[in-house]
Short mmCIF file of C-alpha atoms in Angstrom, two decimals:
data_model
loop_
_atom_site.label_atom_id
_atom_site.label_comp_id
_atom_site.label_asym_id
_atom_site.label_seq_id
_atom_site.Cartn_x
_atom_site.Cartn_y
_atom_site.Cartn_z
CA UNK C 107 0.39 10.71 -6.78
CA UNK C 108 1.64 8.10 -9.28
CA UNK C 109 -0.28 7.71 -12.50
CA UNK C 110 -2.14 4.44 -12.98
CA UNK C 111 -0.77 1.69 -15.19
CA UNK C 112 -2.64 1.44 -18.51
CA UNK C 113 -3.79 -1.52 -20.57
CA UNK C 114 -1.20 -4.12 -19.66
CA UNK C 115 -1.98 -7.68 -20.77
CA UNK C 116 -2.43 -10.53 -18.32
CA UNK C 117 0.84 -12.21 -17.33
CA UNK C 118 1.63 -15.48 -19.00
CA UNK C 119 2.79 -18.71 -17.42
CA UNK C 120 6.19 -17.88 -18.83
CA UNK C 121 6.35 -14.61 -16.95
CA UNK C 122 5.40 -16.21 -13.65
CA UNK C 123 8.04 -18.89 -14.00
CA UNK C 124 10.65 -16.26 -14.84
CA UNK C 125 10.34 -14.92 -11.29
CA UNK C 126 12.02 -17.99 -9.80
CA UNK C 127 15.31 -16.93 -8.20
CA UNK C 128 18.50 -18.99 -8.41
CA UNK C 129 19.05 -21.05 -5.27
CA UNK C 130 22.51 -19.66 -4.53
CA UNK C 131 21.18 -16.11 -4.52
CA UNK C 132 18.26 -17.08 -2.32
CA UNK C 133 20.49 -18.79 0.21
CA UNK C 134 22.66 -15.72 0.71
CA UNK C 135 19.75 -13.26 0.57
CA UNK C 136 17.59 -15.20 3.01
CA UNK C 137 20.29 -15.14 5.66
CA UNK C 138 21.07 -11.48 5.08
CA UNK C 139 17.56 -10.04 4.99
CA UNK C 140 15.95 -12.34 7.55
CA UNK C 141 18.45 -11.40 10.24
CA UNK C 142 18.08 -7.68 9.57
CA UNK C 143 14.28 -7.86 9.53
CA UNK C 144 14.13 -9.83 12.79
CA UNK C 145 16.41 -7.37 14.55
CA UNK C 146 14.76 -4.19 13.30
CA UNK C 147 11.09 -5.04 12.99
CA UNK C 148 10.21 -7.64 15.60
CA UNK C 149 8.41 -5.01 17.66
CA UNK C 150 6.28 -3.48 14.88
CA UNK C 151 2.53 -3.78 15.28
CA UNK C 152 -0.12 -3.47 12.56
CA UNK C 153 -2.58 -2.35 15.21
CA UNK C 154 -0.82 0.62 16.77
CA UNK C 155 1.80 1.43 14.14
CA UNK C 156 4.52 1.73 16.74
CA UNK C 157 8.19 1.33 16.01
CA UNK C 158 10.13 -1.45 17.73
CA UNK C 159 11.40 -0.89 21.24
CA UNK C 160 14.69 0.97 21.24
CA UNK C 161 13.28 3.88 19.26
CA UNK C 162 14.01 5.31 15.86
CA UNK C 163 13.52 3.94 12.39
CA UNK C 164 15.44 0.79 11.42
CA UNK C 165 18.68 1.39 9.61
CA UNK C 166 19.28 0.53 5.98
CA UNK C 167 21.69 -2.20 4.99
CA UNK C 168 25.12 -0.77 4.15
CA UNK C 169 27.38 -3.81 4.07
CA UNK C 170 29.78 -3.56 1.12
CA UNK C 171 29.89 -7.36 1.00
CA UNK C 172 26.12 -7.75 0.58
CA UNK C 173 25.08 -9.87 -2.41
CA UNK C 174 23.92 -8.49 -5.73
CA UNK C 175 20.21 -9.31 -5.96
CA UNK C 176 19.52 -7.91 -9.41
CA UNK C 177 18.62 -11.44 -10.52
CA UNK C 178 15.46 -11.12 -8.44
CA UNK C 179 14.17 -8.44 -10.83
CA UNK C 180 11.45 -9.86 -13.10
CA UNK C 181 11.88 -7.27 -15.88
CA UNK C 182 8.69 -8.70 -17.44
CA UNK C 183 6.81 -6.47 -19.88
CA UNK C 184 3.57 -8.27 -18.93
CA UNK C 185 3.96 -7.52 -15.22
CA UNK C 186 0.76 -5.75 -14.14
CA UNK C 187 2.25 -4.71 -10.80
CA UNK C 188 5.12 -2.72 -12.25
CA UNK C 189 5.80 0.78 -13.49
CA UNK C 190 8.60 2.06 -15.68
CA UNK C 191 10.54 0.76 -18.67
CA UNK C 192 11.49 -2.92 -18.68
CA UNK C 193 15.04 -1.90 -19.56
CA UNK C 194 15.36 0.98 -17.09
CA UNK C 195 18.93 1.17 -15.76
CA UNK C 196 17.76 0.71 -12.14
CA UNK C 197 15.00 -1.42 -10.63
CA UNK C 198 13.25 -1.16 -7.27
CA UNK C 199 11.41 -4.18 -5.85
CA UNK C 200 8.97 -3.32 -3.05
CA UNK C 201 7.81 -6.01 -0.61
CA UNK C 202 4.75 -4.56 1.08
CA UNK C 203 1.55 -5.33 3.01
CA UNK C 204 -1.71 -3.37 2.93
CA UNK C 205 -2.08 -3.56 6.72
CA UNK C 206 1.45 -2.30 7.37
CA UNK C 207 1.52 1.31 8.68
CA UNK C 208 5.13 1.75 7.61
CA UNK C 209 4.28 0.67 4.05
CA UNK C 210 1.51 3.25 3.99
CA UNK C 211 3.90 5.92 5.26
CA UNK C 212 6.52 5.02 2.63
CA UNK C 213 3.93 5.06 -0.15
CA UNK C 214 2.86 8.54 0.86
CA UNK C 215 6.27 10.05 1.53
CA UNK C 216 8.73 8.30 -0.80
CA UNK C 217 6.89 6.55 -3.63
CA UNK C 218 6.05 9.84 -5.41
CA UNK C 219 9.75 10.70 -5.50
CA UNK C 220 10.58 7.28 -6.94
CA UNK C 221 7.83 7.71 -9.53
CA UNK C 222 9.59 10.80 -10.81
CA UNK C 223 12.52 8.56 -11.77
CA UNK C 224 10.05 6.14 -13.37
CA UNK C 225 8.65 8.95 -15.49
CA UNK C 226 12.19 9.95 -16.48
CA UNK C 227 12.80 6.38 -17.69
CA UNK C 228 15.57 5.68 -15.18
CA UNK C 229 13.72 3.41 -12.75
CA UNK C 230 11.44 0.40 -12.88
CA UNK C 231 9.32 -0.41 -9.81
CA UNK C 232 8.04 -3.95 -9.24
CA UNK C 233 5.43 -4.34 -6.47
CA UNK C 234 5.31 -7.59 -4.48
CA UNK C 235 2.79 -7.99 -1.64
CA UNK C 236 3.83 -10.53 0.99
CA UNK C 237 0.76 -10.29 3.27
CA UNK C 238 2.46 -10.95 6.60
CA UNK C 239 -0.51 -9.64 8.58
CA UNK C 240 -2.95 -12.29 7.38
CA UNK C 241 -6.14 -12.81 5.34
CA UNK C 242 -7.18 -9.16 5.12
CA UNK C 243 -3.81 -8.30 3.62
CA UNK C 244 -4.12 -11.14 1.12
CA UNK C 245 -7.61 -9.97 0.10
CA UNK C 246 -6.31 -6.46 -0.46
CA UNK C 247 -3.42 -7.78 -2.55
CA UNK C 248 -5.84 -9.81 -4.69
CA UNK C 249 -8.06 -6.75 -5.04
CA UNK C 250 -5.15 -4.59 -6.17
CA UNK C 251 -4.32 -7.20 -8.80
CA UNK C 252 -7.95 -7.31 -9.93
CA UNK C 253 -7.72 -3.54 -10.33
CA UNK C 254 -4.47 -3.98 -12.25
CA UNK C 255 -6.29 -6.20 -14.73
CA UNK C 256 -8.35 -3.10 -15.56
CA UNK C 257 -5.30 -0.85 -15.76
CA UNK C 258 -5.84 0.72 -12.35
CA UNK C 259 -3.28 -0.85 -10.03
CA UNK C 260 -1.60 2.35 -8.90
CA UNK C 261 -4.88 4.21 -8.49
CA UNK C 262 -6.27 1.40 -6.34
CA UNK C 263 -3.02 1.07 -4.39
CA UNK C 264 -2.89 4.79 -3.68
CA UNK C 265 -6.45 4.75 -2.40
CA UNK C 266 -5.75 1.84 -0.04
CA UNK C 267 -2.89 3.90 1.39
CA UNK C 268 -4.61 7.27 1.13
CA UNK C 269 -2.96 10.05 3.16
CA UNK C 270 -0.24 7.64 4.26
CA UNK C 271 -2.64 5.61 6.40
CA UNK C 272 -3.53 1.93 6.21
CA UNK C 273 -7.16 0.88 6.21
CA UNK C 274 -8.64 -1.08 9.08
CA UNK C 275 -9.23 -4.81 8.72
CA UNK C 276 -12.95 -4.14 8.34
CA UNK C 277 -12.25 -1.79 5.46
CA UNK C 278 -10.40 -4.62 3.72
CA UNK C 279 -13.39 -6.98 3.65
CA UNK C 280 -14.37 -8.36 0.26
CA UNK C 281 -17.46 -6.16 0.18
CA UNK C 282 -15.44 -3.03 1.01
CA UNK C 283 -12.81 -3.82 -1.59
CA UNK C 284 -15.45 -4.32 -4.28
CA UNK C 285 -17.17 -1.10 -3.24
CA UNK C 286 -13.84 0.72 -3.56
CA UNK C 287 -13.49 -0.59 -7.11
CA UNK C 288 -16.89 0.89 -7.87
CA UNK C 289 -15.87 4.25 -6.40
CA UNK C 290 -12.89 4.25 -8.76
CA UNK C 291 -15.10 3.58 -11.76
CA UNK C 292 -14.00 0.01 -12.42
CA UNK C 293 -16.21 -2.69 -13.92
CA UNK C 294 -17.63 -4.25 -10.75
CA UNK C 295 -18.68 -7.52 -12.34
CA UNK C 296 -15.26 -8.08 -13.87
CA UNK C 297 -13.49 -6.94 -10.71
CA UNK C 298 -15.48 -9.36 -8.55
CA UNK C 299 -14.71 -12.24 -10.88
CA UNK C 300 -11.00 -11.39 -11.01
CA UNK C 301 -10.85 -10.98 -7.23
CA UNK C 302 -11.97 -14.60 -6.80
CA UNK C 303 -10.06 -16.01 -9.77
CA UNK C 304 -7.48 -18.77 -9.34
CA UNK C 305 -5.03 -16.90 -11.57
CA UNK C 306 -5.19 -13.90 -9.23
CA UNK C 307 -4.55 -16.10 -6.20
CA UNK C 308 -1.63 -17.77 -7.99
CA UNK C 309 0.05 -14.45 -8.88
CA UNK C 310 -0.29 -13.18 -5.32
CA UNK C 311 1.01 -16.46 -3.88
CA UNK C 312 4.00 -16.43 -6.26
CA UNK C 313 4.93 -12.88 -5.27
CA UNK C 314 4.56 -13.68 -1.60
CA UNK C 315 6.75 -16.77 -1.87
CA UNK C 316 9.45 -14.73 -3.58
CA UNK C 317 9.54 -12.41 -0.60
CA UNK C 318 9.59 -15.25 1.89
CA UNK C 319 12.35 -17.02 -0.03
CA UNK C 320 14.42 -13.86 0.30
CA UNK C 321 13.81 -13.73 4.04
CA UNK C 322 11.40 -10.80 3.88
CA UNK C 323 9.12 -11.90 6.71
CA UNK C 324 8.15 -8.36 7.74
CA UNK C 325 7.43 -5.17 5.81
CA UNK C 326 8.48 -3.04 4.14
CA UNK C 327 11.60 -4.49 2.55
CA UNK C 328 13.12 -3.18 -0.68
CA UNK C 329 15.72 -4.21 -3.23
CA UNK C 330 17.03 -1.14 -5.03
CA UNK C 331 19.68 -1.61 -7.68
CA UNK C 332 20.25 -5.13 -6.37
CA UNK C 333 20.85 -3.99 -2.78
CA UNK C 334 18.43 -4.49 0.14
CA UNK C 335 16.98 -1.65 2.20
CA UNK C 336 14.92 -2.50 5.26
CA UNK C 337 12.15 -0.33 6.65
CA UNK C 338 10.42 2.93 5.73
CA UNK C 339 13.64 4.90 5.54
CA UNK C 340 13.58 8.65 4.80
CA UNK C 341 13.22 9.56 1.15
CA UNK C 342 16.82 10.77 1.11
CA UNK C 343 18.03 7.22 1.75
CA UNK C 344 16.25 5.97 -1.35
CA UNK C 345 17.37 8.94 -3.43
CA UNK C 346 20.98 8.33 -2.47
CA UNK C 347 20.71 4.59 -3.15
CA UNK C 348 19.03 5.26 -6.48
CA UNK C 349 21.73 7.70 -7.58
CA UNK C 350 24.46 5.25 -6.57
CA UNK C 351 22.81 2.50 -8.59
CA UNK C 352 22.23 4.79 -11.56
CA UNK C 353 25.88 5.92 -11.56
CA UNK C 354 27.00 2.29 -11.42
CA UNK C 355 24.71 1.36 -14.31
CA UNK C 356 26.11 4.16 -16.45
#
């Protein structure tokens, strides 16, 4: 599984403000992604993990006229929820939710493959939780950020999605999330304080708003090389999209 992120400093106010996306890009992206998400994911359920009626996984976006969303990339060296070089030729933004079964499946099946490109220096991954399933999701997102403040974001993330399964709402209670931090060897006192901190809530809210502004009202949604992909597509879809973006960057 992906290695944990080490010793990254806390993000500054400058870095948070740099994630604001130009209005023109947002206008186009919101229309594009929102329509696709509504069509493909309206039937998904966090309780039973079923796909929408009609069967089959949702299809990726392949419109040659789709907008270039590379401006959404933060490319911030202080980003605790990122992996890979700031100047990697390709970036992948992941809009996820810790109660989403499809997000868990993608993290198990495809994220390791993407991490290989991170390790090669060709890809930067920026994680953005949008918490569409409610308070338990938001608590888990805050907890993952609290873990990130101790250099353990990816380790904590991987455990929340262990074996490609999401945890139940009860397993995402504050007590359970703190206990998980202890199991991973984190400083419990610091973790508990960071979990409740206003800065943590602000970072999570900023990331969530970015997703909503782009029309990502269900999960998972991705922006790879500036192009949107909707749903937990097979790994091959992401590999092909990555290679296309890498070739274009070179």
